[in-house]
PDB file of C-alpha atoms and ligand atoms in Angstrom:
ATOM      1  CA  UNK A 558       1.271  36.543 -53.572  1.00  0.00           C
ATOM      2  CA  UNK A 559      -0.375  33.349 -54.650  1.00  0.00           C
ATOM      3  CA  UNK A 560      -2.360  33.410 -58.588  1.00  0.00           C
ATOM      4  CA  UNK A 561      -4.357  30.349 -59.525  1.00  0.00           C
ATOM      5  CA  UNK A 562      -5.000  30.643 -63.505  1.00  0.00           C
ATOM      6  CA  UNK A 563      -6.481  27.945 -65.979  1.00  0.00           C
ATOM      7  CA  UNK A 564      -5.999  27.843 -69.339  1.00  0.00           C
ATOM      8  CA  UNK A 565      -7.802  26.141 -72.314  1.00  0.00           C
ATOM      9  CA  UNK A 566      -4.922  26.418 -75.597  1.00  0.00           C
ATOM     10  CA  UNK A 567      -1.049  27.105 -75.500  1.00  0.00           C
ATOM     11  CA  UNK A 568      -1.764  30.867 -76.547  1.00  0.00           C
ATOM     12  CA  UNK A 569      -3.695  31.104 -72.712  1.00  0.00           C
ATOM     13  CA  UNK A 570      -0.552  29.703 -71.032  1.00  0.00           C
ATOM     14  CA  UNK A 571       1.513  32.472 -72.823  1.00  0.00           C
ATOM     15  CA  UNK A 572      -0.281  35.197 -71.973  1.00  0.00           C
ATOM     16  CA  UNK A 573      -0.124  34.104 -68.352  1.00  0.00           C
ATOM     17  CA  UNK A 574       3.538  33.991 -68.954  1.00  0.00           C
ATOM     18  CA  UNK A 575       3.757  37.131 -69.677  1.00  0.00           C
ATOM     19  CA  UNK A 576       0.661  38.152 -66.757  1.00  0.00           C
ATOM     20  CA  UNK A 577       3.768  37.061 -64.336  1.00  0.00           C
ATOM     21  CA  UNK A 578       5.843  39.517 -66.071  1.00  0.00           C
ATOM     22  CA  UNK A 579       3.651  42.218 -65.689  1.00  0.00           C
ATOM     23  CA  UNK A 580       3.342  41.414 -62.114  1.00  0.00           C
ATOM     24  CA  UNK A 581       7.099  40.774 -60.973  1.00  0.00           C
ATOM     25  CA  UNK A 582       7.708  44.371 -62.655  1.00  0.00           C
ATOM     26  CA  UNK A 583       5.407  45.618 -59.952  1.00  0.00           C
ATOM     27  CA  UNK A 584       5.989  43.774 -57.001  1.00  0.00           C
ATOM     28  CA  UNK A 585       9.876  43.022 -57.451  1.00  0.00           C
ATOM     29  CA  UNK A 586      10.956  45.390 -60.396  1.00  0.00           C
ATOM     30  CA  UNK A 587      13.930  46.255 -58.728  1.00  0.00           C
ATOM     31  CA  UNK A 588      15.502  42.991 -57.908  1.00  0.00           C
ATOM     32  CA  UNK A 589      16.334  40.269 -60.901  1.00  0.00           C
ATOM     33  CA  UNK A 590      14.190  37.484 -60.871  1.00  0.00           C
ATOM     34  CA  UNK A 591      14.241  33.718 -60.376  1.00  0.00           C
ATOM     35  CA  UNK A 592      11.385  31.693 -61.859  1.00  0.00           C
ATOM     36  CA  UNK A 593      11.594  27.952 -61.472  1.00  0.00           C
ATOM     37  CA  UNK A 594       8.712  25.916 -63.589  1.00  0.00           C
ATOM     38  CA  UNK A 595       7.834  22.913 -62.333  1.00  0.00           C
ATOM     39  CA  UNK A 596       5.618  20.355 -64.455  1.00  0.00           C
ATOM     40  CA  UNK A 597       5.899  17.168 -66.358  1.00  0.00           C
ATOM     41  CA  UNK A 598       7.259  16.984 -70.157  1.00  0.00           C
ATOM     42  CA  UNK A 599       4.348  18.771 -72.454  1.00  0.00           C
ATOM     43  CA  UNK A 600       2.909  20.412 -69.215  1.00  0.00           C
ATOM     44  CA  UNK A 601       3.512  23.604 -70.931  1.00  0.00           C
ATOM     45  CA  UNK A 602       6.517  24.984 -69.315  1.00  0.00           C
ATOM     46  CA  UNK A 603       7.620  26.589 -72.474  1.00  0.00           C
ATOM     47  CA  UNK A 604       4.960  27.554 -73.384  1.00  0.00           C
ATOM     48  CA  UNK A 605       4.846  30.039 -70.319  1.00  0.00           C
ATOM     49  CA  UNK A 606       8.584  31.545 -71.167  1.00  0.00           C
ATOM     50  CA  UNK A 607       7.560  32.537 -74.764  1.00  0.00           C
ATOM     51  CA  UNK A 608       5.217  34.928 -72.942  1.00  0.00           C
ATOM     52  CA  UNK A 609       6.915  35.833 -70.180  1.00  0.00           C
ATOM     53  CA  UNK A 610      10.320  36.108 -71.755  1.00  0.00           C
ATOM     54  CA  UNK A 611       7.835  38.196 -74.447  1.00  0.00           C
ATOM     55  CA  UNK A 612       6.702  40.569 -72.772  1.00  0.00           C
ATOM     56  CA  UNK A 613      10.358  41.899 -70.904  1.00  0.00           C
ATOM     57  CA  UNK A 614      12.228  41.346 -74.337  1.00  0.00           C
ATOM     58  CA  UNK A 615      10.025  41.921 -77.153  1.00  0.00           C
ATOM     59  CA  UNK A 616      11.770  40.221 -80.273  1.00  0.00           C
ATOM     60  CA  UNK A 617      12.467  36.892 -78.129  1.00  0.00           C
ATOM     61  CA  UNK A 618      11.686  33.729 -80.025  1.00  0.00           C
ATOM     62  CA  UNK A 619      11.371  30.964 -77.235  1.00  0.00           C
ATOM     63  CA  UNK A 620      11.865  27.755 -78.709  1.00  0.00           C
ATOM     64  CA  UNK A 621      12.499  24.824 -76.736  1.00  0.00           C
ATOM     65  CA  UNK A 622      16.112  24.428 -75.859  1.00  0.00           C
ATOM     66  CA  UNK A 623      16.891  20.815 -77.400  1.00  0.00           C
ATOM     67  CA  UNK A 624      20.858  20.629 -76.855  1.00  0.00           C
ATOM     68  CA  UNK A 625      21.363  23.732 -75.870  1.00  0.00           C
ATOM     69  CA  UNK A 626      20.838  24.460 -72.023  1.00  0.00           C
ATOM     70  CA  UNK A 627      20.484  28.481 -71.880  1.00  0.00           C
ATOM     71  CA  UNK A 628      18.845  30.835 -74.320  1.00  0.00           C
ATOM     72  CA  UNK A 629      19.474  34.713 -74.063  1.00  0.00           C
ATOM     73  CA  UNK A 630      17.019  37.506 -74.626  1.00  0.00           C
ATOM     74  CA  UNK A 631      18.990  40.295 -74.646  1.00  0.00           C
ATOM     75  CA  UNK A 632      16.335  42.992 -76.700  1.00  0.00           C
ATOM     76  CA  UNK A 633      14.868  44.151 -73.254  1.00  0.00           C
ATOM     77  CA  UNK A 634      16.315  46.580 -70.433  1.00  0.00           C
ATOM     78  CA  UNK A 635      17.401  42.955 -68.185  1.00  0.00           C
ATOM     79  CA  UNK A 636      18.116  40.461 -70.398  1.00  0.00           C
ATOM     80  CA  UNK A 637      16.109  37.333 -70.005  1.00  0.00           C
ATOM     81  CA  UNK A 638      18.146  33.740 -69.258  1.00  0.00           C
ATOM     82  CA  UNK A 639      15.765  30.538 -70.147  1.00  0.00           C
ATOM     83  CA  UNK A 640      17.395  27.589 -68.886  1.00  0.00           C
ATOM     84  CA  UNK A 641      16.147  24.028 -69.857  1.00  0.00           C
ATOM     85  CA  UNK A 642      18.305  21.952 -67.170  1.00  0.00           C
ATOM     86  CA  UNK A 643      16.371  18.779 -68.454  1.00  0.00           C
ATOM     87  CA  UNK A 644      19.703  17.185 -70.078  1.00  0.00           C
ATOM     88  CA  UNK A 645      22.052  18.622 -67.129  1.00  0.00           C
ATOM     89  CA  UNK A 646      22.143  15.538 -65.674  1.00  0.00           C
ATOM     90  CA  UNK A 647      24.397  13.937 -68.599  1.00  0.00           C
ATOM     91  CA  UNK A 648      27.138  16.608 -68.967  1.00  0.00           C
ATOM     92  CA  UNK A 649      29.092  16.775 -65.287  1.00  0.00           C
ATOM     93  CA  UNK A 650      29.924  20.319 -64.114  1.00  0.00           C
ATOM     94  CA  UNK A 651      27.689  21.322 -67.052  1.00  0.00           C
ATOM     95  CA  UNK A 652      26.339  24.676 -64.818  1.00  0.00           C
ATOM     96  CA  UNK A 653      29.716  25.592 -64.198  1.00  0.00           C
ATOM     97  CA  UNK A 654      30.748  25.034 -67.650  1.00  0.00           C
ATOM     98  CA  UNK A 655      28.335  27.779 -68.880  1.00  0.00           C
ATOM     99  CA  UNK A 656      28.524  30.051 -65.966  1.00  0.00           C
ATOM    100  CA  UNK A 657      25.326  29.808 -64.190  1.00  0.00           C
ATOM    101  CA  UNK A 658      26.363  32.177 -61.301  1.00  0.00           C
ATOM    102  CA  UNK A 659      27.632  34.906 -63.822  1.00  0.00           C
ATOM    103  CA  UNK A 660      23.521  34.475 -65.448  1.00  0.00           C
ATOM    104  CA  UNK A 661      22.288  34.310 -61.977  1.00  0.00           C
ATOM    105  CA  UNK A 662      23.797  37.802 -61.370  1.00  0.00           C
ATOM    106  CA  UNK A 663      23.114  39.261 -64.661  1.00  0.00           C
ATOM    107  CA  UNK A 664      19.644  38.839 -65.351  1.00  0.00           C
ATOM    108  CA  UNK A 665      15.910  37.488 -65.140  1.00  0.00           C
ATOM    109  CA  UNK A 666      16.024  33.806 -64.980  1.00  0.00           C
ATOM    110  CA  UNK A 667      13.289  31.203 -65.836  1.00  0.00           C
ATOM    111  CA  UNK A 668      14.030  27.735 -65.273  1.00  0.00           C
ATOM    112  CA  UNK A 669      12.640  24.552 -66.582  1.00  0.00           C
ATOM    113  CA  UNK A 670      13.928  21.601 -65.171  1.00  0.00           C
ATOM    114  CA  UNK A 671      14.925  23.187 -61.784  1.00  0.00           C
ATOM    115  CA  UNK A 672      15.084  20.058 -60.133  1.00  0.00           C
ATOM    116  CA  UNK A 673      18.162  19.154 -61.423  1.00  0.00           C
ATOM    117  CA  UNK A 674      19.903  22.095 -59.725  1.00  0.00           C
ATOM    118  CA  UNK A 675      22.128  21.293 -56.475  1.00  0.00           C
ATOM    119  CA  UNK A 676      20.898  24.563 -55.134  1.00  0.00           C
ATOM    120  CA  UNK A 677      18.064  27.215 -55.657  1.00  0.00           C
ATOM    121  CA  UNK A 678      19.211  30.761 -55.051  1.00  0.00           C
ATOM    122  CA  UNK A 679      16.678  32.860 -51.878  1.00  0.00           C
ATOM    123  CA  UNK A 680      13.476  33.976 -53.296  1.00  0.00           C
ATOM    124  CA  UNK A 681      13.082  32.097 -55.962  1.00  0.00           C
ATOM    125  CA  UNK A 682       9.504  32.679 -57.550  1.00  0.00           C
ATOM    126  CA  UNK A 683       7.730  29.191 -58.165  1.00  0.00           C
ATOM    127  CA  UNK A 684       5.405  28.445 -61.271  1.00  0.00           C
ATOM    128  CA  UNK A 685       3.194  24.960 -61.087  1.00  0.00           C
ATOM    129  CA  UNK A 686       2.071  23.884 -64.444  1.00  0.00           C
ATOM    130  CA  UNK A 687      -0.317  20.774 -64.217  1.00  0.00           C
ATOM    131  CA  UNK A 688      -1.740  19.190 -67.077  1.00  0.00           C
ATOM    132  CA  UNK A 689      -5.735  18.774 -66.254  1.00  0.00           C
ATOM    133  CA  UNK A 690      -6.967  17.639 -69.947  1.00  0.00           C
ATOM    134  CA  UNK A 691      -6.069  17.424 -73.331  1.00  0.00           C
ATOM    135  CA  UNK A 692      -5.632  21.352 -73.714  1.00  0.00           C
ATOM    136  CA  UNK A 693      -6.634  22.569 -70.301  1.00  0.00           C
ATOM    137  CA  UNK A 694      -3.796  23.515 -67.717  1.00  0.00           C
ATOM    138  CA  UNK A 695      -3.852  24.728 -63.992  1.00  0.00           C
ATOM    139  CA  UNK A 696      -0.948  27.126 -63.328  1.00  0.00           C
ATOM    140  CA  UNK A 697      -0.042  28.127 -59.757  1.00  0.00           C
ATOM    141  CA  UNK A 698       1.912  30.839 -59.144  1.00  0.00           C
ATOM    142  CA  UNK A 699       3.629  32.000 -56.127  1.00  0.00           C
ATOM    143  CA  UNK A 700       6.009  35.182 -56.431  1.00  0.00           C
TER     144      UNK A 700
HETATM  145  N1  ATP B1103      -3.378  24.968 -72.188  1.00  0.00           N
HETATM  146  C1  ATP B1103      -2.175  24.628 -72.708  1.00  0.00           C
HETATM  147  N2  ATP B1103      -1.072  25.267 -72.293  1.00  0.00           N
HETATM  148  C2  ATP B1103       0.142  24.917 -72.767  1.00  0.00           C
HETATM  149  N3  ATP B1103       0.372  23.940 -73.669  1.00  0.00           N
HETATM  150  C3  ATP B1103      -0.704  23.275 -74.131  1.00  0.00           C
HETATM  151  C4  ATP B1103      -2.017  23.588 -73.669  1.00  0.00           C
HETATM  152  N4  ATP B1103      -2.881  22.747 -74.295  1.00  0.00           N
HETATM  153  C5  ATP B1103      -2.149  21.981 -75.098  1.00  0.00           C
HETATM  154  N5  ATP B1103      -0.830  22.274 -75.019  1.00  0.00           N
HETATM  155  C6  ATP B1103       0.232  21.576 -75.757  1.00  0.00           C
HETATM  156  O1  ATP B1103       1.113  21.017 -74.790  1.00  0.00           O
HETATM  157  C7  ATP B1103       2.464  21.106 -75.233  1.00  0.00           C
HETATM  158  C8  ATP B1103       3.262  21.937 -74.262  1.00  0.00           C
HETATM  159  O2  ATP B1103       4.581  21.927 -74.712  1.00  0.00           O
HETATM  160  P1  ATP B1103       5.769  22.660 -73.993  1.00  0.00           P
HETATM  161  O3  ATP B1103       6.964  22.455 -74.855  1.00  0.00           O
HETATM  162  O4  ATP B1103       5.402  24.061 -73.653  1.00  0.00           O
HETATM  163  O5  ATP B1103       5.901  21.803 -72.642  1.00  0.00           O
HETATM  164  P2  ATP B1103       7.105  21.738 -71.614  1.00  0.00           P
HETATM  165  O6  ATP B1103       6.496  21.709 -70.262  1.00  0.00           O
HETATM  166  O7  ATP B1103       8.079  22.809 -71.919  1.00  0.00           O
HETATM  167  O8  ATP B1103       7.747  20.315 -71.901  1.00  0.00           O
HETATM  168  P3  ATP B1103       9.266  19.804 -71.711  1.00  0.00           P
HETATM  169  O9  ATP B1103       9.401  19.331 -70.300  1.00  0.00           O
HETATM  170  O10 ATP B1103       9.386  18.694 -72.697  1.00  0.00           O
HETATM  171  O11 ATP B1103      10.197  20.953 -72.020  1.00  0.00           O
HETATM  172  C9  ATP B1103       2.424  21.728 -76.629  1.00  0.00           C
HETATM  173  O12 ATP B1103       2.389  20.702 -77.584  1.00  0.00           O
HETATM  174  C10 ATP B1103       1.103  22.492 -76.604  1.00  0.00           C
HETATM  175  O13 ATP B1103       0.542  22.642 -77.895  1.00  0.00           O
HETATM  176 MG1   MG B1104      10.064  22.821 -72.411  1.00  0.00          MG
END
């Protein structure tokens, strides 16, 4: 399945974060998901997970992962893993380090930054975020 939405303020780009939650519970809500974001710095990547990772784990608060590579959202029945792998390129072995596998297996995963990964796991759902003004965004979504 293939969604085109635009969106005119950050609070649009949530809620079609959390529109691809809504529709990976009904298309794939028996497998654990793989989301990789792709878009340039400010696109509005994170934007997307504080709806998405909203709506599967309610009392998530999505901030953007400075130092820290992997948040957990553990309030929902699969907990949620939101990976910023912008910084992954400075600390060697860094995914092994924090046990990417073990998250790969153990949850929802939404990636920003999946570029940097050697590897992408099969069936990975892909999210295009593409800045087309000041506030307006074009988000592609293939799942
Ligand atoms: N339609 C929109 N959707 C999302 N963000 C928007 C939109 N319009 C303006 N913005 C602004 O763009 C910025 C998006 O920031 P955000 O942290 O989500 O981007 P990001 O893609 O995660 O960047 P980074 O690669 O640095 O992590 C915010 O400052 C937000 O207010
Ligand atoms: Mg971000």
């Amino acid at each position: 399945m293939k969604d085109y939405i635009e969106t005119d303020s950050p609070q649009e780009t949530e809620q079609a974060g959390a529109y691809l939650a809504d529709c990976l519970r009904a298309y794939r809500g028996d497998e654990l998901w793989f989301v990789c974001l792709y878009g340039d710095l400010g696109a509005g990547k994170t934007a997307f997970v504080r709806g998405f990772a909203g709506a599967l784990s309610p009392d998530s608060r999505v901030k953007s992962p400075t130092y820290t590579i992997v948040h957990e959202y553990r309030a929902g029945a699969v907990p949620v893993f939101h990976f910023d792998l912008y910084r992954l390129e400075d600390c060697a072995d860094g995914l092994e380090e924090i046990g990417f596998d073990e998250y790969v297996s153990g949850g929802h995963c939404i990636v920003e930054w999946s570029e940097h990964l050697p590897a992408l796991p099969a069936d990975v759902i892909t999210v295009h975020i593409r800045k087309t003004g000041e506030s307006s965004r074009q988000i592609e979504m293939e799942y």
